[in-house]
Amino acid sequence: MSYIHVEHLSKSFQIRKKREQGKLLREKQTIRALEDVSFEIEQGELIGYIGPNGAGKSTTVKILSGILTPDGGEALVGGRIPWRNRKEYVQHIGVVFGQRMQLWWDVPILESYSLLRDIYRVPETAYQKRLGELTEALNLGELLRTPLRQLSLGQRMRAELCGSLLHQPEILFLDEPTIGLDAVSKLALRDFLRWENREHRTTILLTTHDMEDIAALCARVMVLGHGRKLYDGSLQELLHRYDRTRTVDIRYDADGILPTLPDSVAVQREGDGLRLTYQPEKLATAELLALLQQAGPIREMTVQPQNIDHLIADMYREMGL
Amino acid sequence: MNTVRLYIRSMGILLKSQLQYPLSFLLQTLAQLIMEGGEMLAVVLLMDRFDHLHQWTPGDLYFFFGLMSVTFYLAECFGRGITGNFPSMVRTGQLDTLLIRPRGILTQVLCSAVDPRRIACILVGTVSLILGSRMSQVEWTAAHVLLLTESIFCGFWLILGLFLIEAILCIHSVKSVEIANAITYGGRSACQYPVDAFPRSLRTLFTVIAPFALVMHVPASRILGKPIFGWPAWTAWISPLTGPAVFAVMMLLFAKAMRFYRSTGS
């Protein structure tokens, strides 16, 4: 059986609506956070889990990390049921919430780590080895004696990652780890996740809104919307399905040249050049090129695929999210 | 054993964090001293006006006040995770980070906070205890020392147990601070005086429901040589045990509430 086995998982929440005028009791409303979600994940996979806000991503992560109990369906992670025997189960998992820190705020991070060692009962030799390896991979060496509060957001996220991996979990759940990070920190984080996944075959489930994260890390991606699984497969194929427009930036030798193009191409002035948007299925790229060349000598030109964020937005729209 | 070690190490880390801001720490401790000193002054002024309250002399009342003060603030000092932090942990979802660690929730909550500023209040209480026992000429036999220690120890757990009520209610997302405070802080204010000074309804509340009287007044009045309720001597050894009993019951209810939390989420 697969490492993670999830079948017909569902979960709903009752929330109280604001009391309407003239009514004594507040009405309750049921929100279906997850409906009949099933999937399998193999050991050592690095999977992206995406969907708009409120799609049920965090609920899934919370159920799989034993914080919540589902209403129905089953889940097995490494042969264990997450919401049974919580204390035994969480010994095998690591969780990083992007917006919730677990390290102690005012003390050097090294002290936080040694407290986590006690909490997880990690033997001293294993702890030293793991700590050395992680501080090197995450480039934390010089920060170990600095209190968490003095670290930048990017450094803090690296410190958190180290803390949640000290007990060498089999699986790591990441809930929006790159939120608010600068480009350098993001790249470092991605490199690290790839390293951890390769070196220790740690299974990683990555929840994110940053499509670049997914493109850089995950061979497989699952899309969730309104509590249902909408897509499960390679990112390439997902993109291919919704990737229908291309952008051309073009500059002619002479100013003011405007090629004659069919209506399906949108034309926009960008500085002293033009930006064209077209759909290859309506107008073949070769045909477009021919039309552009007819208008005059071209100085420079680039053809770009659609921005991945736009693409996902289009996809959500088409899926009715 | 491992849990005790973890607790001690956590306390070390927390103390170190608090001392990162030494001036703020000092000023707040001073504020605590003034606050609790004021409370004690109220008792002193009261006894200056009336030279006794029923059968109780001023010395007796300082003794009762000191006992409550020491016990209550020991609980607030070491139980800070329960008495102070827990509701905000639920509200902000920080509780989730405890659930993903392989330790009991209550253990982690207790490990998550300590309030050393309360040392000032404990100091005032100790002074009051000593003063009261001098004035009432308490004989410090081994039995009396043991009885006082038992009373403080059991009172500590009683107070934490009562504070757990608020924690339990806030997991069920009930805004209930007032009800819970009536029993905890109200209990402290009322029961720094011996319970027989109150009308029957309050006496019942603080004997049967929140048994401050059983945990503190019964043993204290025995030490002072004026047993309350006219109960036999051995009861002074038994009745404080209701404190840990209350804590045990609340602990079970807390575990039940945590199951509720895990099925509904934040």
Coordinates of C-alpha atoms in Angstrom, one line a residue:
Chain A
M1 CA 0.0 0.0 0.0
S2 CA 1.1 3.6 -0.6
Y3 CA 2.7 5.6 2.1
I4 CA -0.3 7.9 2.4
H5 CA -3.7 6.5 1.7
V6 CA -6.7 8.8 1.8
E7 CA -10.2 7.5 0.9
H8 CA -13.5 9.4 0.8
L9 CA -12.3 11.8 3.4
S10 CA -14.9 14.4 4.4
K11 CA -15.2 17.1 7.0
S12 CA -17.7 19.8 7.7
F13 CA -17.8 22.6 10.2
Q14 CA -20.7 24.3 11.8
I15 CA -20.3 28.1 12.0
R16 CA -22.7 30.4 13.6
K17 CA -24.0 33.1 11.4
K18 CA -24.4 36.6 12.7
R19 CA -27.7 37.0 14.4
E20 CA -30.3 38.5 12.2
Q21 CA -32.5 41.2 13.6
G22 CA -35.6 40.0 15.3
K23 CA -34.4 36.5 15.8
L24 CA -33.5 35.2 19.2
L25 CA -31.1 32.4 18.2
R26 CA -28.2 32.6 15.8
E27 CA -28.6 30.3 12.8
K28 CA -26.1 27.7 12.2
Q29 CA -24.5 27.1 8.9
T30 CA -22.7 24.0 7.8
I31 CA -19.5 24.5 5.7
R32 CA -18.3 21.5 3.8
A33 CA -14.6 21.8 4.0
L34 CA -13.8 18.5 2.4
E35 CA -16.0 16.3 0.4
D36 CA -15.1 12.8 -0.6
V37 CA -11.4 13.4 -1.2
S38 CA -9.2 10.4 -2.1
F39 CA -5.6 10.1 -3.1
E40 CA -2.5 8.0 -2.7
I41 CA 1.0 9.3 -2.1
E42 CA 4.2 7.2 -2.3
Q43 CA 7.1 7.5 0.1
G44 CA 9.6 10.1 -1.1
E45 CA 7.2 12.0 -3.3
L46 CA 7.2 15.8 -3.3
I47 CA 3.7 16.9 -4.0
G48 CA 2.1 20.3 -4.5
Y49 CA -1.3 20.9 -3.1
I50 CA -3.0 24.0 -4.5
G51 CA -6.4 25.6 -4.6
P52 CA -7.9 29.0 -3.9
N53 CA -8.4 30.3 -0.3
G54 CA -11.0 28.2 1.5
A55 CA -10.6 25.2 -0.8
G56 CA -9.9 22.8 2.1
K57 CA -6.1 22.6 1.8
S58 CA -5.4 23.5 5.4
T59 CA -8.2 21.2 6.6
T60 CA -6.5 18.3 4.8
V61 CA -3.2 19.1 6.3
K62 CA -4.7 19.4 9.8
I63 CA -6.4 16.0 9.4
L64 CA -3.3 14.4 8.2
S65 CA -1.2 15.9 11.0
G66 CA -3.7 14.7 13.6
I67 CA -5.0 18.1 14.7
L68 CA -8.5 17.4 13.4
T69 CA -10.7 14.3 13.2
P70 CA -12.6 13.9 10.0
D71 CA -16.4 13.2 9.8
G72 CA -16.0 10.4 7.4
G73 CA -13.6 8.4 5.3
E74 CA -10.3 7.0 6.1
A75 CA -6.7 8.0 6.1
L76 CA -3.5 6.1 6.8
V77 CA -0.1 7.7 6.9
G78 CA 2.8 5.2 7.1
G79 CA 0.2 2.6 8.3
R80 CA -1.1 4.8 11.1
I81 CA -4.4 6.6 11.6
P82 CA -3.4 10.3 12.2
W83 CA -6.2 11.1 14.7
R84 CA -5.6 8.0 16.8
N85 CA -2.8 7.8 19.3
R86 CA -1.8 11.4 18.7
K87 CA 1.3 11.3 20.8
E88 CA 2.7 8.3 19.1
Y89 CA 1.7 9.5 15.6
V90 CA 3.2 13.0 15.7
Q91 CA 6.6 11.5 16.5
H92 CA 6.8 10.5 12.8
I93 CA 5.7 13.8 11.2
G94 CA 6.9 17.3 10.8
V95 CA 4.6 20.3 10.2
V96 CA 5.5 23.9 9.3
F97 CA 2.7 26.4 9.4
G98 CA 3.9 29.4 7.3
Q99 CA 2.3 31.9 9.6
R100 CA 2.6 30.3 12.9
M101 CA 6.0 29.9 14.6
Q102 CA 6.7 27.1 17.0
L103 CA 10.2 28.2 18.2
W104 CA 10.5 30.4 21.3
W105 CA 10.6 34.1 20.6
D106 CA 13.2 35.5 22.9
V107 CA 15.8 32.8 23.2
P108 CA 18.7 31.8 20.9
I109 CA 17.3 29.2 18.4
L110 CA 19.9 26.7 19.6
E111 CA 18.1 26.6 22.9
S112 CA 14.8 26.1 21.2
Y113 CA 16.3 23.2 19.4
S114 CA 17.6 21.5 22.5
L115 CA 14.1 21.9 24.1
L116 CA 12.6 20.3 21.0
R117 CA 15.1 17.5 21.3
D118 CA 13.7 16.8 24.8
I119 CA 10.1 17.1 23.7
Y120 CA 10.7 14.5 20.9
R121 CA 13.1 12.4 23.0
V122 CA 15.7 12.4 20.3
P123 CA 18.9 10.6 21.5
E124 CA 21.9 12.9 21.9
T125 CA 24.1 11.5 19.2
A126 CA 21.3 11.4 16.6
Y127 CA 20.4 15.0 17.6
Q128 CA 24.0 16.3 17.1
K129 CA 24.3 14.6 13.8
R130 CA 21.0 15.8 12.5
L131 CA 21.5 19.3 13.8
G132 CA 24.9 19.6 12.2
E133 CA 23.5 18.4 8.9
L134 CA 20.5 20.7 9.0
T135 CA 22.4 23.8 10.0
E136 CA 24.8 23.2 7.1
A137 CA 22.0 22.6 4.6
L138 CA 20.0 25.6 5.8
N139 CA 23.1 27.8 6.3
L140 CA 22.1 28.5 10.0
G141 CA 25.5 28.1 11.6
E142 CA 26.1 31.8 12.5
L143 CA 22.5 32.3 13.6
L144 CA 22.3 29.5 16.2
R145 CA 23.1 31.9 19.1
T146 CA 20.7 34.6 17.9
P147 CA 17.3 35.0 19.4
L148 CA 14.5 34.3 17.0
R149 CA 13.1 37.8 17.3
Q150 CA 16.3 39.2 15.8
L151 CA 16.1 37.1 12.6
S152 CA 14.6 38.3 9.3
L153 CA 11.5 36.5 8.0
G154 CA 13.6 34.4 5.6
Q155 CA 16.0 33.4 8.4
R156 CA 13.1 32.6 10.7
M157 CA 11.5 30.3 8.2
R158 CA 14.8 28.4 7.8
A159 CA 15.1 28.2 11.6
E160 CA 11.5 26.9 11.8
L161 CA 12.2 24.3 9.1
C162 CA 15.2 23.0 11.0
G163 CA 13.2 22.8 14.2
S164 CA 10.4 20.7 12.6
L165 CA 12.9 18.3 11.0
L166 CA 15.2 17.6 14.0
H167 CA 13.4 14.4 14.9
Q168 CA 13.8 13.2 11.4
P169 CA 10.1 12.8 10.4
E170 CA 9.1 10.6 7.6
I171 CA 6.8 13.2 6.2
L172 CA 6.8 17.0 6.2
F173 CA 3.7 19.0 5.8
L174 CA 4.3 22.6 4.7
D175 CA 1.5 25.1 4.8
E176 CA 2.6 28.1 2.7
P177 CA 6.2 28.2 3.7
T178 CA 7.3 30.8 1.2
I179 CA 4.7 33.4 2.1
G180 CA 6.3 36.8 2.3
L181 CA 9.9 35.7 1.5
D182 CA 12.2 37.5 -0.8
A183 CA 13.6 35.9 -3.9
V184 CA 16.9 34.7 -2.4
S185 CA 15.2 33.1 0.6
K186 CA 12.7 31.4 -1.6
L187 CA 15.4 29.9 -3.8
A188 CA 17.4 28.8 -0.7
L189 CA 14.2 27.2 0.7
R190 CA 13.5 25.3 -2.5
D191 CA 17.0 24.0 -2.7
F192 CA 16.8 22.8 0.8
L193 CA 13.5 21.0 0.3
R194 CA 14.9 19.3 -2.7
W195 CA 18.0 18.3 -0.7
E196 CA 15.9 16.9 2.2
N197 CA 13.7 15.0 -0.1
R198 CA 16.6 13.5 -2.0
E199 CA 18.9 12.7 1.0
H200 CA 16.3 11.2 3.4
R201 CA 13.5 10.3 1.1
T202 CA 11.3 12.5 3.2
T203 CA 7.8 12.7 1.7
I204 CA 6.8 16.4 1.4
L205 CA 3.3 17.8 0.9
L206 CA 3.5 21.4 0.0
T207 CA 0.6 23.8 0.2
T208 CA 1.2 27.0 -1.5
H209 CA -0.2 29.9 -3.6
D210 CA 3.2 30.4 -5.2
M211 CA 3.1 28.6 -8.5
E212 CA 6.8 29.0 -8.9
D213 CA 7.3 26.9 -5.9
I214 CA 5.3 24.1 -7.4
A215 CA 7.0 24.5 -10.8
A216 CA 10.4 24.3 -9.2
L217 CA 9.7 21.4 -6.9
C218 CA 6.8 19.2 -7.6
A219 CA 6.4 16.7 -10.3
R220 CA 2.9 16.0 -9.2
V221 CA 0.2 18.5 -8.2
M222 CA -3.2 18.2 -6.7
V223 CA -5.8 20.9 -7.2
L224 CA -8.6 21.3 -4.6
G225 CA -11.6 23.5 -4.9
H226 CA -14.7 23.7 -2.7
G227 CA -13.6 20.7 -0.8
R228 CA -13.3 18.5 -3.8
K229 CA -10.3 17.2 -5.6
L230 CA -10.3 18.6 -9.1
Y231 CA -7.1 17.5 -10.6
D232 CA -4.3 15.1 -9.7
G233 CA -1.3 14.7 -12.1
S234 CA 1.7 16.3 -13.5
L235 CA 2.0 20.1 -13.5
Q236 CA 3.0 20.0 -17.2
E237 CA -0.2 18.4 -18.2
L238 CA -2.3 20.7 -16.0
L239 CA -0.6 23.7 -17.6
H240 CA -1.0 22.3 -21.1
R241 CA -4.7 21.9 -20.5
Y242 CA -5.2 25.6 -19.7
D243 CA -2.3 27.1 -21.4
R244 CA -3.9 28.7 -24.4
T245 CA -2.4 32.1 -24.8
R246 CA 1.0 33.4 -25.7
T247 CA 2.4 36.9 -25.4
V248 CA 4.7 38.4 -28.1
D249 CA 6.8 41.5 -27.4
I250 CA 8.0 43.1 -30.6
R251 CA 10.0 46.1 -31.8
Y252 CA 10.4 47.2 -35.3
D253 CA 13.3 49.1 -36.8
A254 CA 11.1 52.1 -37.5
D255 CA 8.7 53.6 -35.1
G256 CA 4.9 53.7 -35.6
I257 CA 4.6 50.5 -37.7
L258 CA 1.3 48.7 -36.9
P259 CA 0.9 45.3 -38.5
T260 CA -2.5 44.3 -39.8
L261 CA -3.7 41.3 -37.7
P262 CA -6.9 39.3 -37.3
D263 CA -9.3 40.4 -34.4
S264 CA -8.3 37.4 -32.3
V265 CA -5.0 39.1 -31.5
A266 CA -5.0 41.8 -28.9
V267 CA -2.5 44.6 -29.5
Q268 CA -1.2 46.9 -26.8
R269 CA 1.5 49.6 -27.0
E270 CA 4.4 49.1 -24.6
G271 CA 7.0 51.9 -24.7
D272 CA 8.3 52.1 -28.2
G273 CA 7.3 48.4 -28.9
L274 CA 4.1 46.4 -29.1
R275 CA 2.7 43.6 -26.9
L276 CA 0.5 41.1 -28.7
T277 CA -1.6 38.4 -27.1
Y278 CA -2.8 35.5 -29.2
Q279 CA -4.1 32.0 -28.9
P280 CA -2.1 29.4 -30.9
E281 CA -5.2 27.3 -31.5
K282 CA -7.0 30.2 -33.3
L283 CA -3.9 31.6 -35.1
A284 CA -0.9 29.4 -35.7
T285 CA 2.4 30.9 -34.5
A286 CA 3.9 30.5 -38.0
E287 CA 1.0 32.5 -39.5
L288 CA 1.4 35.2 -37.0
L289 CA 5.1 35.5 -37.6
A290 CA 4.5 35.8 -41.3
L291 CA 2.0 38.7 -40.8
L292 CA 4.4 40.4 -38.4
Q293 CA 7.3 40.2 -40.9
Q294 CA 5.2 41.7 -43.7
A295 CA 4.8 44.9 -41.7
G296 CA 8.5 45.7 -41.8
P297 CA 12.0 44.8 -40.5
I298 CA 11.9 43.5 -36.9
R299 CA 14.6 44.6 -34.5
E300 CA 13.8 42.3 -31.6
M301 CA 11.1 40.0 -30.6
T302 CA 10.3 37.5 -27.7
V303 CA 7.5 34.9 -27.4
Q304 CA 6.4 34.1 -23.9
P305 CA 4.1 31.5 -22.5
Q306 CA 1.3 32.7 -20.3
N307 CA 2.2 33.8 -16.8
I308 CA 1.6 30.9 -14.5
D309 CA -0.4 32.8 -12.0
H310 CA -2.8 34.0 -14.7
L311 CA -3.1 30.5 -16.0
I312 CA -4.1 29.2 -12.6
A313 CA -6.6 32.0 -12.2
D314 CA -8.1 31.1 -15.6
M315 CA -8.2 27.5 -14.5
Y316 CA -10.0 28.3 -11.2
R317 CA -12.5 30.3 -13.2
E318 CA -13.2 27.5 -15.6
M319 CA -13.6 25.0 -12.8
G320 CA -16.1 27.4 -11.3
L321 CA -14.2 28.3 -8.2
Chain B
M1 CA 10.9 11.8 35.1
N2 CA 11.4 12.9 31.6
T3 CA 8.4 15.2 31.9
V4 CA 9.8 16.8 35.1
R5 CA 13.1 17.4 33.3
L6 CA 11.3 19.0 30.4
Y7 CA 9.3 21.2 32.7
I8 CA 12.5 22.4 34.5
R9 CA 14.3 23.1 31.2
S10 CA 11.2 25.0 29.9
M11 CA 11.2 27.1 33.0
G12 CA 14.9 27.9 32.5
I13 CA 14.3 29.1 28.9
L14 CA 11.2 31.1 29.9
L15 CA 13.1 32.8 32.8
K16 CA 15.9 33.6 30.4
S17 CA 13.5 35.2 28.0
Q18 CA 11.9 37.3 30.7
L19 CA 15.3 38.6 31.8
Q20 CA 15.9 39.9 28.3
Y21 CA 14.0 42.9 29.4
P22 CA 15.3 43.5 32.9
L23 CA 13.9 47.0 33.6
S24 CA 10.4 46.0 32.5
F25 CA 10.7 42.9 34.6
L26 CA 11.8 44.9 37.7
L27 CA 9.1 47.5 37.3
Q28 CA 6.4 45.0 36.9
T29 CA 7.5 43.1 39.9
L30 CA 7.4 46.3 41.9
A31 CA 3.9 46.9 40.6
Q32 CA 2.9 43.5 41.9
L33 CA 4.4 44.3 45.3
I34 CA 2.4 47.5 45.6
M35 CA -0.8 45.8 44.4
E36 CA -0.6 42.9 46.9
G37 CA 0.7 45.2 49.6
G38 CA -2.4 47.2 49.1
E39 CA -4.6 44.1 49.5
M40 CA -2.9 43.3 52.8
L41 CA -3.2 46.9 53.9
A42 CA -7.0 46.6 53.5
V43 CA -7.1 43.7 55.9
V44 CA -4.8 45.7 58.3
L45 CA -7.1 48.7 58.2
L46 CA -10.2 46.6 58.7
M47 CA -8.8 45.1 61.8
D48 CA -7.7 48.4 63.0
R49 CA -11.3 49.5 63.0
F50 CA -12.9 46.3 64.3
D51 CA -10.6 44.5 66.7
H52 CA -12.1 41.1 65.9
L53 CA -14.3 39.3 63.4
H54 CA -16.4 36.7 65.1
Q55 CA -14.0 34.6 66.9
W56 CA -11.0 35.7 64.8
T57 CA -8.3 38.0 66.1
P58 CA -6.3 40.3 63.7
G59 CA -3.4 37.8 63.9
D60 CA -5.7 35.0 62.7
L61 CA -6.9 37.1 59.8
Y62 CA -3.4 37.9 58.7
F63 CA -2.7 34.2 58.8
F64 CA -5.7 33.4 56.5
F65 CA -4.8 36.2 54.2
G66 CA -1.2 35.0 54.0
L67 CA -2.2 31.5 53.3
M68 CA -4.5 32.5 50.4
S69 CA -1.9 34.9 49.0
V70 CA 1.0 32.4 48.9
T71 CA -1.2 29.7 47.5
F72 CA -3.0 31.7 44.9
Y73 CA 0.1 33.4 43.5
L74 CA 2.1 30.2 43.5
A75 CA -0.6 28.9 41.2
E76 CA -0.5 32.1 39.1
C77 CA 3.3 31.9 38.9
F78 CA 3.7 28.3 37.8
G79 CA 0.3 27.8 36.3
R80 CA 0.5 30.8 34.1
G81 CA 0.0 28.7 31.0
I82 CA -3.5 27.8 32.3
T83 CA -4.4 30.9 34.1
G84 CA -3.2 33.3 31.5
N85 CA -2.1 32.0 28.1
F86 CA -4.5 29.3 27.2
P87 CA -7.5 31.4 25.8
S88 CA -5.3 33.3 23.4
M89 CA -3.6 30.0 22.3
V90 CA -7.0 28.8 21.3
R91 CA -8.0 32.0 19.6
T92 CA -4.8 32.4 17.6
G93 CA -4.5 28.7 16.7
Q94 CA -1.2 28.4 18.5
L95 CA -2.7 25.4 20.2
D96 CA -2.2 23.6 16.8
T97 CA 1.6 23.7 17.3
L98 CA 1.2 21.9 20.6
L99 CA -1.0 19.2 19.0
I100 CA 1.7 18.3 16.6
R101 CA 4.2 17.5 19.4
P102 CA 4.4 14.1 21.1
R103 CA 3.5 15.3 24.6
G104 CA 0.4 15.9 26.6
I105 CA -1.4 19.1 25.9
L106 CA -1.7 20.1 29.6
T107 CA 2.0 19.4 30.1
Q108 CA 2.9 21.6 27.2
V109 CA 0.5 24.3 28.3
L110 CA 2.1 24.3 31.8
C111 CA 5.6 24.3 30.2
S112 CA 4.7 27.2 28.0
A113 CA 4.6 30.0 30.6
V114 CA 5.8 31.1 34.0
D115 CA 5.2 34.4 35.8
P116 CA 8.1 35.1 38.1
R117 CA 6.8 38.6 38.9
R118 CA 4.4 36.9 41.3
I119 CA 7.3 36.3 43.6
A120 CA 6.4 39.8 45.0
C121 CA 2.9 38.7 45.9
I122 CA 4.2 35.5 47.4
L123 CA 6.6 37.5 49.5
V124 CA 3.8 39.7 50.9
G125 CA 1.8 36.6 51.7
T126 CA 4.7 35.0 53.5
V127 CA 5.2 38.2 55.6
S128 CA 1.5 38.1 56.4
L129 CA 1.7 34.4 57.4
I130 CA 4.6 35.0 59.7
L131 CA 3.1 38.1 61.2
G132 CA -0.2 36.4 61.8
S133 CA 1.4 33.3 63.3
R134 CA 3.4 35.5 65.7
M135 CA 0.4 37.5 66.8
S136 CA -1.8 34.5 67.3
Q137 CA 1.1 32.6 69.0
V138 CA 1.0 29.6 66.7
E139 CA 3.1 26.7 68.0
W140 CA 5.2 25.5 65.0
T141 CA 5.2 21.8 65.7
A142 CA 6.1 19.4 62.9
A143 CA 2.4 18.5 62.5
H144 CA 1.5 22.1 62.0
V145 CA 4.3 22.7 59.5
L146 CA 3.2 19.6 57.6
L147 CA -0.5 20.6 57.7
L148 CA 0.3 24.1 56.3
T149 CA 2.4 22.6 53.5
E150 CA -0.4 20.2 52.6
S151 CA -2.9 23.1 52.6
I152 CA -0.7 25.2 50.2
F153 CA 0.1 22.2 48.0
C154 CA -3.6 21.2 47.7
G155 CA -4.7 24.8 47.3
F156 CA -2.3 25.1 44.4
W157 CA -4.0 22.3 42.5
L158 CA -7.5 23.5 43.5
I159 CA -6.8 26.9 42.0
L160 CA -5.4 25.5 38.8
G161 CA -8.4 23.2 38.6
L162 CA -10.7 26.2 38.9
F163 CA -8.8 28.0 36.2
L164 CA -9.2 25.0 33.9
I165 CA -13.0 25.8 33.9
E166 CA -12.2 28.8 31.8
A167 CA -9.9 26.9 29.5
I168 CA -12.6 24.2 29.0
L169 CA -15.3 26.8 28.2
C170 CA -13.1 28.6 25.8
I171 CA -12.4 25.5 23.8
H172 CA -16.2 25.2 23.4
S173 CA -15.9 28.9 22.2
V174 CA -18.0 30.2 25.0
K175 CA -17.2 33.6 26.1
S176 CA -17.4 33.1 29.8
V177 CA -14.6 35.0 31.5
E178 CA -17.0 36.6 34.0
I179 CA -18.5 33.3 35.3
A180 CA -15.0 31.7 35.6
N181 CA -13.6 34.8 37.2
A182 CA -16.3 34.9 39.8
I183 CA -15.1 31.6 41.1
T184 CA -11.3 32.1 40.7
Y185 CA -10.6 35.7 41.5
G186 CA -13.8 36.0 43.4
G187 CA -12.9 33.0 45.4
R188 CA -9.5 34.5 46.2
S189 CA -11.0 37.8 47.4
A190 CA -13.6 36.2 49.5
C191 CA -11.7 33.3 51.0
Q192 CA -8.8 35.4 52.2
Y193 CA -11.3 35.8 55.1
P194 CA -12.4 32.7 56.9
V195 CA -15.6 31.3 55.4
D196 CA -17.7 31.5 58.5
A197 CA -17.7 35.3 58.1
F198 CA -20.1 34.9 55.2
P199 CA -23.8 34.2 54.8
R200 CA -24.9 30.7 54.2
S201 CA -25.1 30.8 50.4
L202 CA -21.5 32.0 50.0
R203 CA -20.4 29.5 52.6
T204 CA -21.9 26.7 50.6
L205 CA -20.4 28.0 47.4
F206 CA -16.9 28.0 48.8
T207 CA -17.2 24.8 50.7
V208 CA -19.1 22.5 48.3
I209 CA -18.5 23.9 44.8
A210 CA -15.2 25.7 45.0
P211 CA -13.9 24.1 48.2
F212 CA -11.5 26.9 49.3
A213 CA -12.8 26.4 52.8
L214 CA -12.0 22.7 52.9
V215 CA -8.5 23.2 51.4
M216 CA -7.5 26.2 53.4
H217 CA -9.7 27.2 56.2
V218 CA -10.2 23.8 57.8
P219 CA -6.4 23.2 58.2
A220 CA -5.6 26.8 59.0
S221 CA -8.2 27.1 61.7
R222 CA -6.8 23.8 63.2
I223 CA -3.3 25.3 63.2
L224 CA -4.7 28.4 64.9
G225 CA -6.3 26.2 67.5
K226 CA -9.9 27.3 66.7
P227 CA -11.3 24.6 64.4
I228 CA -14.0 25.9 62.1
F229 CA -17.3 24.1 61.8
G230 CA -16.5 22.2 65.0
W231 CA -15.1 19.2 63.1
P232 CA -12.8 16.6 64.6
A233 CA -9.0 17.1 64.3
W234 CA -8.3 14.4 61.7
T235 CA -10.6 16.1 59.2
A236 CA -8.0 18.9 58.8
W237 CA -5.7 16.3 57.1
I238 CA -8.4 14.9 54.8
S239 CA -10.4 17.9 53.7
P240 CA -7.5 19.6 51.7
L241 CA -7.4 16.6 49.4
T242 CA -10.5 17.9 47.7
G243 CA -8.2 20.4 45.9
P244 CA -6.3 17.8 43.9
A245 CA -9.6 16.0 43.4
V246 CA -11.1 19.1 41.8
F247 CA -8.1 19.3 39.5
A248 CA -8.4 15.6 38.5
V249 CA -12.0 16.1 37.5
M250 CA -11.2 19.2 35.6
M251 CA -8.3 17.4 33.9
L252 CA -10.7 14.8 32.6
L253 CA -13.2 17.4 31.4
F254 CA -10.3 19.2 29.7
A255 CA -9.3 16.0 27.9
K256 CA -12.9 15.7 26.7
A257 CA -12.9 19.3 25.6
M258 CA -9.7 18.7 23.6
R259 CA -11.5 15.9 21.7
F260 CA -14.2 18.3 20.9
Y261 CA -11.6 20.8 19.6
R262 CA -10.1 18.2 17.4
S263 CA -13.4 17.4 15.8
T264 CA -14.4 21.0 15.2
G265 CA -11.1 22.8 14.6
S266 CA -10.4 26.4 15.3

